[in-house]
GROMACS .gro file of C-alpha atoms in nm:
model
  456
    1MET     CA    1  21.421   1.637  -2.911
    2LYS     CA    2  21.648   1.786  -2.648
    3LEU     CA    3  21.628   1.692  -2.281
    4ASN     CA    4  21.839   1.903  -2.049
    5ARG     CA    5  22.028   1.771  -1.749
    6ARG     CA    6  21.765   1.864  -1.493
    7HIS     CA    7  21.492   1.692  -1.694
    8PHE     CA    8  21.708   1.382  -1.732
    9LEU     CA    9  21.766   1.361  -1.358
   10LYS     CA   10  21.397   1.421  -1.290
   11THR     CA   11  21.302   1.122  -1.505
   12ALA     CA   12  21.585   0.897  -1.393
   13GLY     CA   13  21.365   0.693  -1.163
   14LEU     CA   14  21.082   0.637  -1.409
   15SER     CA   15  21.010   0.320  -1.598
   16ALA     CA   16  20.662   0.393  -1.731
   17ALA     CA   17  20.617   0.406  -2.109
   18GLY     CA   18  20.963   0.268  -2.157
   19ILE     CA   19  21.148   0.569  -2.012
   20LEU     CA   20  21.486   0.466  -1.869
   21THR     CA   21  21.380   0.104  -1.854
   22SER     CA   22  21.744   0.006  -1.823
   23GLN     CA   23  21.679   0.033  -1.449
   24LEU     CA   24  21.455  -0.276  -1.466
   25PRO     CA   25  21.606  -0.613  -1.375
   26PHE     CA   26  21.694  -0.832  -1.672
   27SER     CA   27  21.736  -1.205  -1.697
   28SER     CA   28  21.851  -1.412  -1.993
   29ALA     CA   29  21.526  -1.601  -1.947
   30GLU     CA   30  21.369  -1.307  -2.131
   31ALA     CA   31  21.555  -1.425  -2.439
   32VAL     CA   32  21.322  -1.724  -2.476
   33PRO     CA   33  21.122  -1.677  -2.799
   34ARG     CA   34  20.768  -1.554  -2.754
   35LYS     CA   35  20.468  -1.736  -2.888
   36PRO     CA   36  20.302  -1.590  -3.200
   37THR     CA   37  20.087  -1.287  -3.134
   38THR     CA   38  19.752  -1.199  -3.285
   39GLY     CA   39  19.940  -1.031  -3.570
   40GLN     CA   40  20.142  -1.174  -3.855
   41SER     CA   41  20.501  -1.140  -3.971
   42VAL     CA   42  20.604  -0.810  -4.126
   43MET     CA   43  20.908  -0.956  -4.300
   44GLY     CA   44  20.895  -0.819  -4.653
   45LEU     CA   45  20.601  -0.596  -4.560
   46ILE     CA   46  20.478  -0.381  -4.848
   47ALA     CA   47  20.271  -0.078  -4.752
   48PRO     CA   48  20.002   0.046  -4.989
   49LYS     CA   49  20.153   0.268  -5.256
   50MET     CA   50  20.176   0.636  -5.162
   51THR     CA   51  20.170   0.897  -5.434
   52THR     CA   52  20.282   1.155  -5.179
   53VAL     CA   53  20.450   1.063  -4.850
   54ARG     CA   54  20.306   1.287  -4.578
   55VAL     CA   55  20.561   1.330  -4.299
   56GLY     CA   56  20.566   1.431  -3.935
   57PHE     CA   57  20.882   1.486  -3.731
   58ILE     CA   58  20.929   1.426  -3.359
   59GLY     CA   59  21.256   1.579  -3.247
   60VAL     CA   60  21.450   1.828  -3.458
   61GLY     CA   61  21.763   1.885  -3.255
   62GLN     CA   62  22.112   1.807  -3.380
   63ARG     CA   63  21.998   1.495  -3.569
   64GLY     CA   64  21.636   1.558  -3.659
   65SER     CA   65  21.695   1.903  -3.807
   66GLY     CA   66  21.916   1.743  -4.070
   67HIS     CA   67  21.638   1.503  -4.164
   68VAL     CA   68  21.399   1.796  -4.210
   69LYS     CA   69  21.644   1.964  -4.448
   70HIS     CA   70  21.688   1.649  -4.653
   71PHE     CA   71  21.313   1.589  -4.680
   72CYS     CA   72  21.275   1.939  -4.820
   73HIS     CA   73  21.480   1.824  -5.120
   74LEU     CA   74  21.300   1.496  -5.184
   75GLU     CA   75  21.030   1.458  -5.447
   76GLY     CA   76  20.688   1.329  -5.350
   77VAL     CA   77  20.706   1.449  -4.990
   78ASP     CA   78  20.474   1.676  -4.792
   79ILE     CA   79  20.598   1.789  -4.449
   80LYS     CA   80  20.284   1.821  -4.239
   81ALA     CA   81  20.396   1.874  -3.879
   82ILE     CA   82  20.700   1.909  -3.653
   83CYS     CA   83  20.727   1.856  -3.277
   84ASP     CA   84  21.001   1.937  -3.026
   85THR     CA   85  21.011   2.041  -2.662
   86ASN     CA   86  21.269   2.307  -2.751
   87ALA     CA   87  21.083   2.596  -2.912
   88GLN     CA   88  21.398   2.746  -3.064
   89VAL     CA   89  21.506   2.445  -3.267
   90LEU     CA   90  21.143   2.376  -3.356
   91ASP     CA   91  21.099   2.722  -3.503
   92GLU     CA   92  21.434   2.699  -3.686
   93SER     CA   93  21.320   2.383  -3.866
   94ILE     CA   94  20.981   2.533  -3.951
   95GLU     CA   95  21.151   2.843  -4.088
   96PHE     CA   96  21.383   2.629  -4.300
   97VAL     CA   97  21.085   2.450  -4.454
   98THR     CA   98  20.904   2.772  -4.542
   99ALA     CA   99  21.228   2.925  -4.676
  100GLN     CA  100  21.228   2.650  -4.940
  101GLY     CA  101  20.891   2.773  -5.063
  102LEU     CA  102  20.703   2.486  -4.897
  103ALA     CA  103  20.386   2.505  -4.689
  104LYS     CA  104  20.436   2.586  -4.322
  105PRO     CA  105  20.418   2.269  -4.107
  106ALA     CA  106  20.199   2.254  -3.798
  107ARG     CA  107  20.387   2.324  -3.475
  108TYR     CA  108  20.373   2.106  -3.160
  109THR     CA  109  20.552   2.181  -2.834
  110GLY     CA  110  20.487   2.267  -2.471
  111SER     CA  111  20.529   1.929  -2.299
  112ASP     CA  112  20.712   1.599  -2.323
  113HIS     CA  113  20.396   1.441  -2.461
  114ALA     CA  114  20.304   1.706  -2.717
  115TYR     CA  115  20.406   1.451  -2.982
  116LYS     CA  116  20.082   1.263  -2.910
  117ASP     CA  117  19.886   1.556  -3.052
  118LEU     CA  118  20.089   1.525  -3.371
  119LEU     CA  119  20.008   1.154  -3.383
  120ASP     CA  120  19.636   1.232  -3.353
  121ARG     CA  121  19.641   1.387  -3.701
  122ASP     CA  122  19.494   1.182  -3.985
  123ASP     CA  123  19.697   1.346  -4.263
  124ILE     CA  124  20.037   1.194  -4.176
  125ASP     CA  125  20.169   0.866  -4.322
  126ILE     CA  126  20.512   0.835  -4.161
  127VAL     CA  127  20.681   0.980  -3.854
  128ILE     CA  128  21.056   1.046  -3.821
  129ILE     CA  129  21.166   1.004  -3.457
  130SER     CA  130  21.497   1.168  -3.359
  131THR     CA  131  21.485   1.197  -2.982
  132PRO     CA  132  21.697   1.084  -2.683
  133TRP     CA  133  21.726   0.707  -2.666
  134GLU     CA  134  21.479   0.643  -2.386
  135TRP     CA  135  21.196   0.791  -2.594
  136HIS     CA  136  21.252   0.577  -2.904
  137ALA     CA  137  21.048   0.272  -2.805
  138PRO     CA  138  20.742   0.446  -2.657
  139MET     CA  139  20.724   0.691  -2.945
  140ALA     CA  140  20.762   0.418  -3.207
  141ILE     CA  141  20.485   0.216  -3.042
  142HIS     CA  142  20.254   0.518  -3.017
  143THR     CA  143  20.323   0.599  -3.382
  144MET     CA  144  20.224   0.255  -3.506
  145GLU     CA  145  19.921   0.248  -3.276
  146SER     CA  146  19.810   0.574  -3.438
  147GLY     CA  147  19.812   0.408  -3.780
  148LYS     CA  148  20.139   0.553  -3.904
  149HIS     CA  149  20.473   0.405  -4.007
  150ALA     CA  150  20.759   0.469  -3.763
  151PHE     CA  151  21.114   0.557  -3.867
  152VAL     CA  152  21.337   0.571  -3.560
  153GLU     CA  153  21.691   0.686  -3.494
  154VAL     CA  154  21.937   0.437  -3.344
  155PRO     CA  155  21.911   0.243  -3.120
  156LEU     CA  156  21.555   0.115  -3.159
  157ALA     CA  157  21.504   0.022  -2.794
  158LEU     CA  158  21.683  -0.013  -2.459
  159THR     CA  159  21.544  -0.336  -2.311
  160VAL     CA  160  21.452  -0.680  -2.438
  161GLU     CA  161  21.092  -0.616  -2.339
  162GLU     CA  162  21.082  -0.293  -2.539
  163CYS     CA  163  21.217  -0.477  -2.844
  164TRP     CA  164  20.941  -0.735  -2.814
  165GLN     CA  165  20.674  -0.469  -2.762
  166ILE     CA  166  20.784  -0.293  -3.081
  167VAL     CA  167  20.787  -0.620  -3.277
  168ASP     CA  168  20.447  -0.719  -3.140
  169THR     CA  169  20.301  -0.380  -3.228
  170ALA     CA  170  20.441  -0.387  -3.582
  171GLU     CA  171  20.298  -0.733  -3.641
  172ARG     CA  172  19.959  -0.644  -3.496
  173THR     CA  173  19.923  -0.310  -3.678
  174GLN     CA  174  20.103  -0.420  -3.997
  175LYS     CA  175  20.301  -0.098  -3.994
  176ASN     CA  176  20.666  -0.050  -4.077
  177CYS     CA  177  20.902   0.028  -3.791
  178MET     CA  178  21.244   0.091  -3.941
  179MET     CA  179  21.547   0.186  -3.735
  180MET     CA  180  21.727   0.437  -3.955
  181GLU     CA  181  22.073   0.282  -3.969
  182ASN     CA  182  22.229   0.527  -4.211
  183VAL     CA  183  22.566   0.351  -4.238
  184ASN     CA  184  22.405   0.079  -4.451
  185TYR     CA  185  22.381   0.347  -4.721
  186GLY     CA  186  22.745   0.451  -4.725
  187ARG     CA  187  22.928   0.404  -5.053
  188ASP     CA  188  23.181   0.158  -4.910
  189GLU     CA  189  22.922  -0.048  -4.725
  190LEU     CA  190  22.703  -0.070  -5.034
  191MET     CA  191  23.000  -0.170  -5.246
  192VAL     CA  192  23.103  -0.445  -5.003
  193LEU     CA  193  22.746  -0.576  -4.998
  194ASN     CA  194  22.764  -0.598  -5.378
  195MET     CA  195  23.100  -0.776  -5.354
  196VAL     CA  196  22.958  -1.027  -5.107
  197ARG     CA  197  22.653  -1.095  -5.324
  198GLN     CA  198  22.879  -1.162  -5.623
  199GLY     CA  199  23.079  -1.413  -5.420
  200LEU     CA  200  23.410  -1.224  -5.426
  201PHE     CA  201  23.504  -1.330  -5.072
  202GLY     CA  202  23.384  -1.688  -5.102
  203GLU     CA  203  23.189  -1.835  -4.809
  204LEU     CA  204  23.165  -1.584  -4.526
  205LEU     CA  205  23.331  -1.673  -4.197
  206HIS     CA  206  23.381  -1.365  -3.979
  207GLY     CA  207  23.297  -0.997  -3.952
  208GLU     CA  208  23.413  -0.705  -3.741
  209ALA     CA  209  23.207  -0.400  -3.657
  210ALA     CA  210  23.265  -0.104  -3.430
  211TYR     CA  211  23.170   0.242  -3.318
  212ILE     CA  212  23.500   0.403  -3.224
  213HIS     CA  213  23.436   0.776  -3.199
  214GLU     CA  214  23.594   0.996  -2.932
  215LEU     CA  215  23.303   1.193  -2.784
  216ARG     CA  216  23.431   1.309  -2.445
  217TRP     CA  217  23.380   1.667  -2.561
  218GLN     CA  218  23.005   1.609  -2.544
  219MET     CA  219  23.039   1.609  -2.165
  220LYS     CA  220  23.065   1.990  -2.196
  221GLU     CA  221  22.709   2.004  -2.331
  222ILE     CA  222  22.543   2.060  -1.996
  223ASP     CA  223  22.189   2.191  -2.045
  224SER     CA  224  22.122   2.112  -2.410
  225LYS     CA  225  22.240   1.905  -2.706
  226THR     CA  226  22.337   1.539  -2.712
  227GLY     CA  227  22.586   1.542  -2.427
  228SER     CA  228  22.327   1.678  -2.183
  229TRP     CA  229  22.158   1.337  -2.177
  230ARG     CA  230  22.396   1.092  -2.344
  231THR     CA  231  22.669   1.147  -2.083
  232TYR     CA  232  22.450   0.988  -1.816
  233TRP     CA  233  22.431   0.656  -1.994
  234HIS     CA  234  22.798   0.611  -1.906
  235THR     CA  235  22.688   0.614  -1.541
  236LYS     CA  236  22.406   0.362  -1.588
  237ARG     CA  237  22.528   0.077  -1.809
  238ASN     CA  238  22.844  -0.119  -1.867
  239GLY     CA  239  22.832  -0.269  -2.214
  240ASN     CA  240  22.810  -0.167  -2.577
  241LEU     CA  241  22.594   0.145  -2.562
  242TYR     CA  242  22.579   0.200  -2.938
  243PRO     CA  243  22.625  -0.117  -3.143
  244THR     CA  244  22.433  -0.064  -3.465
  245HIS     CA  245  22.650   0.155  -3.692
  246GLY     CA  246  22.912  -0.109  -3.756
  247LEU     CA  247  22.687  -0.408  -3.697
  248GLY     CA  248  22.416  -0.312  -3.948
  249PRO     CA  249  22.628  -0.349  -4.262
  250VAL     CA  250  22.801  -0.668  -4.142
  251SER     CA  251  22.459  -0.815  -4.063
  252GLN     CA  252  22.342  -0.741  -4.415
  253TYR     CA  253  22.655  -0.900  -4.561
  254MET     CA  254  22.580  -1.215  -4.357
  255ASN     CA  255  22.204  -1.223  -4.427
  256ILE     CA  256  22.118  -1.196  -4.060
  257ASN     CA  257  21.742  -1.259  -4.017
  258ARG     CA  258  21.741  -1.367  -4.382
  259GLY     CA  259  21.897  -1.715  -4.376
  260ASP     CA  260  22.102  -1.681  -4.058
  261ARG     CA  261  22.053  -1.512  -3.724
  262PHE     CA  262  22.242  -1.414  -3.409
  263ASP     CA  263  22.260  -1.710  -3.169
  264TYR     CA  264  22.450  -1.595  -2.860
  265LEU     CA  265  22.689  -1.327  -2.739
  266THR     CA  266  22.971  -1.291  -2.490
  267SER     CA  267  23.105  -0.952  -2.384
  268MET     CA  268  23.369  -0.784  -2.170
  269SER     CA  269  23.457  -0.425  -2.088
  270SER     CA  270  23.782  -0.251  -2.002
  271PRO     CA  271  23.806  -0.035  -1.689
  272ALA     CA  272  23.601   0.285  -1.695
  273LEU     CA  273  23.871   0.548  -1.649
  274GLY     CA  274  23.869   0.797  -1.935
  275ARG     CA  275  23.554   0.995  -1.856
  276ALA     CA  276  23.651   1.057  -1.494
  277LEU     CA  277  24.001   1.166  -1.599
  278TYR     CA  278  23.854   1.398  -1.861
  279ALA     CA  279  23.612   1.549  -1.609
  280LYS     CA  280  23.894   1.606  -1.361
  281ARG     CA  281  24.100   1.781  -1.628
  282GLU     CA  282  23.825   1.989  -1.792
  283PHE     CA  283  23.587   2.083  -1.508
  284PRO     CA  284  23.623   2.242  -1.165
  285ALA     CA  285  23.656   1.995  -0.879
  286ASP     CA  286  23.307   2.072  -0.749
  287HIS     CA  287  23.142   2.049  -1.092
  288GLU     CA  288  22.859   1.802  -1.136
  289ARG     CA  289  23.056   1.612  -1.401
  290ASN     CA  290  23.314   1.532  -1.130
  291GLN     CA  291  23.048   1.399  -0.896
  292LEU     CA  292  22.928   1.131  -1.135
  293LYS     CA  293  23.041   0.768  -1.117
  294TYR     CA  294  23.125   0.651  -1.468
  295ILE     CA  295  23.080   0.274  -1.493
  296ASN     CA  296  23.070   0.203  -1.866
  297GLY     CA  297  23.402   0.052  -1.970
  298ASP     CA  298  23.601   0.277  -2.198
  299ILE     CA  299  23.625  -0.008  -2.451
  300ASN     CA  300  23.367  -0.285  -2.480
  301THR     CA  301  23.432  -0.589  -2.696
  302SER     CA  302  23.156  -0.839  -2.772
  303LEU     CA  303  23.166  -1.160  -2.974
  304ILE     CA  304  22.855  -1.286  -3.151
  305LYS     CA  305  22.804  -1.641  -3.278
  306THR     CA  306  22.545  -1.696  -3.548
  307VAL     CA  307  22.332  -2.006  -3.591
  308LYS     CA  308  22.539  -2.097  -3.899
  309GLY     CA  309  22.857  -2.072  -3.694
  310ARG     CA  310  22.993  -1.740  -3.819
  311THR     CA  311  23.153  -1.496  -3.575
  312ILE     CA  312  23.127  -1.118  -3.541
  313MET     CA  313  23.339  -0.895  -3.319
  314VAL     CA  314  23.162  -0.575  -3.213
  315GLN     CA  315  23.339  -0.291  -3.031
  316HIS     CA  316  23.230   0.033  -2.867
  317ASP     CA  317  23.459   0.317  -2.760
  318THR     CA  318  23.354   0.680  -2.736
  319THR     CA  319  23.608   0.770  -2.470
  320THR     CA  320  23.970   0.698  -2.562
  321PRO     CA  321  24.182   0.926  -2.782
  322ARG     CA  322  24.203   0.739  -3.110
  323PRO     CA  323  24.097   0.786  -3.476
  324TYR     CA  324  23.739   0.721  -3.582
  325SER     CA  325  23.663   0.369  -3.706
  326ARG     CA  326  23.372   0.133  -3.772
  327HIS     CA  327  23.610  -0.152  -3.866
  328ASN     CA  328  23.372  -0.280  -4.139
  329LEU     CA  329  23.561  -0.605  -4.190
  330ILE     CA  330  23.427  -0.911  -4.367
  331GLN     CA  331  23.636  -1.227  -4.404
  332GLY     CA  332  23.556  -1.517  -4.634
  333THR     CA  333  23.726  -1.827  -4.766
  334ASN     CA  334  23.861  -1.630  -5.064
  335GLY     CA  335  23.970  -1.310  -4.896
  336VAL     CA  336  23.887  -1.007  -4.686
  337PHE     CA  337  23.778  -0.644  -4.700
  338ALA     CA  338  23.855  -0.407  -4.414
  339GLY     CA  339  23.774  -0.042  -4.365
  340PHE     CA  340  23.942   0.260  -4.202
  341PRO     CA  341  24.141   0.273  -4.420
  342ASN     CA  342  23.983   0.070  -4.700
  343ARG     CA  343  24.194  -0.228  -4.803
  344ILE     CA  344  24.138  -0.566  -4.959
  345ALA     CA  345  24.320  -0.897  -4.999
  346ILE     CA  346  24.187  -1.166  -5.234
  347GLU     CA  347  24.327  -1.509  -5.318
  348GLN     CA  348  24.154  -1.557  -5.652
  349GLY     CA  349  24.055  -1.249  -5.851
  350GLY     CA  350  24.277  -0.997  -5.674
  351THR     CA  351  24.637  -0.884  -5.713
  352GLY     CA  352  24.766  -1.236  -5.670
  353ASN     CA  353  24.932  -1.150  -5.337
  354TYR     CA  354  24.691  -1.192  -5.049
  355HIS     CA  355  24.975  -1.150  -4.799
  356LYS     CA  356  24.975  -0.779  -4.876
  357TRP     CA  357  24.689  -0.532  -4.858
  358ASP     CA  358  24.568  -0.377  -5.182
  359MET     CA  359  24.505  -0.013  -5.086
  360ASP     CA  360  24.414   0.108  -5.436
  361MET     CA  361  24.036   0.111  -5.425
  362ALA     CA  362  23.970   0.287  -5.758
  363LYS     CA  363  23.952  -0.033  -5.961
  364TRP     CA  364  23.725  -0.194  -5.702
  365TYR     CA  365  23.484   0.101  -5.709
  366ALA     CA  366  23.483   0.084  -6.087
  367LYS     CA  367  23.385  -0.282  -6.086
  368TYR     CA  368  23.172  -0.319  -5.772
  369ASP     CA  369  23.011   0.017  -5.690
  370HIS     CA  370  22.654  -0.056  -5.586
  371PRO     CA  371  22.394   0.031  -5.855
  372LEU     CA  372  22.210   0.245  -5.601
  373TRP     CA  373  22.521   0.455  -5.545
  374ILE     CA  374  22.590   0.473  -5.920
  375GLN     CA  375  22.238   0.606  -5.966
  376MET     CA  376  22.216   0.840  -5.667
  377GLY     CA  377  22.568   0.886  -5.531
  378GLU     CA  378  22.637   1.224  -5.689
  379GLN     CA  379  22.308   1.366  -5.564
  380ALA     CA  380  22.364   1.210  -5.221
  381GLU     CA  381  22.710   1.364  -5.185
  382ARG     CA  382  22.576   1.700  -5.301
  383ASN     CA  383  22.302   1.698  -5.037
  384GLY     CA  384  22.538   1.567  -4.770
  385GLY     CA  385  22.480   1.401  -4.436
  386HIS     CA  386  22.777   1.183  -4.336
  387GLY     CA  387  22.913   1.180  -4.690
  388GLY     CA  388  22.570   1.137  -4.847
  389MET     CA  389  22.454   0.827  -4.662
  390ASP     CA  390  22.185   1.020  -4.471
  391PHE     CA  391  22.028   1.164  -4.785
  392LEU     CA  392  22.046   0.832  -4.968
  393MET     CA  393  21.879   0.650  -4.678
  394LEU     CA  394  21.588   0.895  -4.671
  395TRP     CA  395  21.558   0.896  -5.050
  396ARG     CA  396  21.542   0.517  -5.050
  397MET     CA  397  21.277   0.513  -4.775
  398VAL     CA  398  21.055   0.749  -4.975
  399TYR     CA  399  21.120   0.557  -5.297
  400CYS     CA  400  21.007   0.228  -5.142
  401LEU     CA  401  20.692   0.384  -4.998
  402ARG     CA  402  20.601   0.555  -5.325
  403ASN     CA  403  20.662   0.241  -5.531
  404ALA     CA  404  20.509  -0.018  -5.296
  405GLU     CA  405  20.837  -0.199  -5.231
  406PRO     CA  406  20.957  -0.350  -4.903
  407LEU     CA  407  21.204  -0.142  -4.701
  408ASP     CA  408  21.570  -0.244  -4.686
  409GLN     CA  409  21.554  -0.270  -4.306
  410ASP     CA  410  21.265  -0.399  -4.100
  411VAL     CA  411  21.164  -0.411  -3.736
  412TYR     CA  412  21.343  -0.744  -3.683
  413ASP     CA  413  21.672  -0.591  -3.797
  414GLY     CA  414  21.632  -0.296  -3.563
  415ALA     CA  415  21.553  -0.521  -3.267
  416ALA     CA  416  21.835  -0.769  -3.334
  417TRP     CA  417  22.101  -0.501  -3.382
  418SER     CA  418  21.985  -0.289  -3.087
  419VAL     CA  419  21.951  -0.573  -2.836
  420VAL     CA  420  22.331  -0.610  -2.835
  421ASN     CA  421  22.321  -0.309  -2.601
  422ILE     CA  422  22.125  -0.502  -2.339
  423LEU     CA  423  22.280  -0.845  -2.386
  424SER     CA  424  22.634  -0.709  -2.368
  425GLU     CA  425  22.551  -0.550  -2.033
  426GLU     CA  426  22.421  -0.878  -1.894
  427SER     CA  427  22.724  -1.070  -2.017
  428VAL     CA  428  22.968  -0.815  -1.870
  429ASN     CA  429  22.785  -0.828  -1.536
  430ASN     CA  430  22.796  -1.210  -1.538
  431ARG     CA  431  23.170  -1.262  -1.587
  432SER     CA  432  23.132  -1.260  -1.967
  433ASN     CA  433  22.915  -1.571  -1.973
  434SER     CA  434  22.725  -1.610  -2.299
  435VAL     CA  435  22.373  -1.475  -2.340
  436ASN     CA  436  22.119  -1.602  -2.594
  437PHE     CA  437  21.965  -1.373  -2.853
  438PRO     CA  438  21.587  -1.365  -2.878
  439ASP     CA  439  21.456  -1.473  -3.217
  440PHE     CA  440  21.245  -1.168  -3.291
  441THR     CA  441  21.144  -1.319  -3.627
  442ARG     CA  442  20.982  -1.619  -3.454
  443GLY     CA  443  21.152  -1.854  -3.698
  444ALA     CA  444  21.086  -1.651  -4.014
  445TRP     CA  445  21.462  -1.597  -4.057
  446LYS     CA  446  21.485  -1.950  -4.198
  447THR     CA  447  21.291  -1.852  -4.510
  448GLY     CA  448  21.364  -1.479  -4.523
  449LYS     CA  449  21.496  -1.359  -4.859
  450PRO     CA  450  21.841  -1.195  -4.863
  451LEU     CA  451  21.851  -0.823  -4.930
  452GLU     CA  452  21.871  -0.774  -5.306
  453ILE     CA  453  22.117  -0.555  -5.491
  454VAL     CA  454  21.848  -0.314  -5.606
  455GLY     CA  455  21.897  -0.144  -5.941
  456ALA     CA  456  22.127  -0.417  -6.071
   0.00000   0.00000   0.00000
C-alpha cells in the first residue's frame, strides 16, 4: 500500500493502532519476559488442512503486486480480494488476475482502513500484507483477530510492545503470523543450511549478516512508491532499520528459537552524512529533502550474543556507494562459508588448503543443493522474484497449508529478527551499552525442534 509524503507527515504524530510507535519512549525494562497469556505456544503450529488456500491481499504496490502475480501461478489458490489505497495499482493487480483467466477479486479502497472490510469476509483463509512498515503490526493483529492467518512483509513490527502484541494475539487465536523473509529461500542460503545440518562446518561459532544496498535514489520518490515513506525513517531512528534479510538465514543456521536464542545486543552507528550530501547534490536548495535532518547513521553495526555463546555481526547500510551484500557468513570449528561472492574454506573435507578461498561453487552445489531447490529451483527461477526466492517462499507457504505442515518461519522468528531494529536504536542512544532480547518464546526455545531439511 502506498502512502504519499503528505499522508506520512499527517500521521507522524500518531501512535494509535501501532502507527509510528517509534515515537514512544522505550526502556530495556520492556525486554523482561512476559508471563504466559491465556493462549498457548504456536511453535510448530499446524493449521487445519486446506484443500484450497483462499487469499486476500492488503497492499499491492511495488512489493505486493509481485506477490499477486506469483499467486496466480500457484496451484490450489483462490484469490478472493485485494485492497490498496491507490486505485491505480489496485486495478492493475485485479486486471492481471483476470488476464490469467481467473475470477475477478473483490476490490477494496477509499480509506486507510478499507482493509478492515476485506477482513470482515468469511471466505478468506490467509492475508498477504505488503504495506509501509508502520502498518504491519496493526494489520497483522487485525488479521488474526478476524480468524485469518497473517503473512507480513519485513519487518514484522517497529516496537517491542508491538512484537509482544503480535505474539500474544497469535497464541490466543492460534493463527499463523509469518514474516515473509524471502532470503531464507534463496538457493545459496538453502544450500548453506543443508551444509550446516550435515555438519560440514563443525560446531558453529559465529555468523555475519547484512543489508548493504545503496538506496539513496529512492529519495527521489516524492509522492508515491517506497521512497515517499521510507526516506523519513532516516530522520526518526538511528540504528539498524532493516535487519532481517541477512539475519534470517544465519538464525536458521544457528537454530535460533530452536535450541538457542538471542541473549543481548550492542550496537553503534557511523555519522549520518550520506543522505544530506545526496540531497544537496540532487535537489534544489529549497527542496523539502534538503530541509530534513537525517539522523540514521550511514552504517550501523550490531553484535549479538546468543545464550549458547555464539556471536553474530549484523550490518545495515542503504546510503553509501558500495556493491550489494548480505554477507551471509557462517563460521564453525571446521571451516567457513561466506557470500558476495560465494566462497568456502574447509579444514577437513575441502580442498585441503583452508588458507585460501575455494571460489568454485559448482561441486558444492552438486553435493549440497537443498532438496527443496532441487525439486522447485527451475520453476522458481522461471517465475522469478529475486532469483526465484520470492516464488519459492510463496509456493512453500501454500504447500504447508495444503498439507497440514508447520511453516518454516513462525511468529517468534519474525519478532526476534525484527526487534533488532528497536534494540539497536536503544544501544546506539546509550553509548552502545548492551540491551537484552525479550524471549518471545517464553522458554519454548529450549525444546524447539530445529528446522528440518524438507524433501531430504
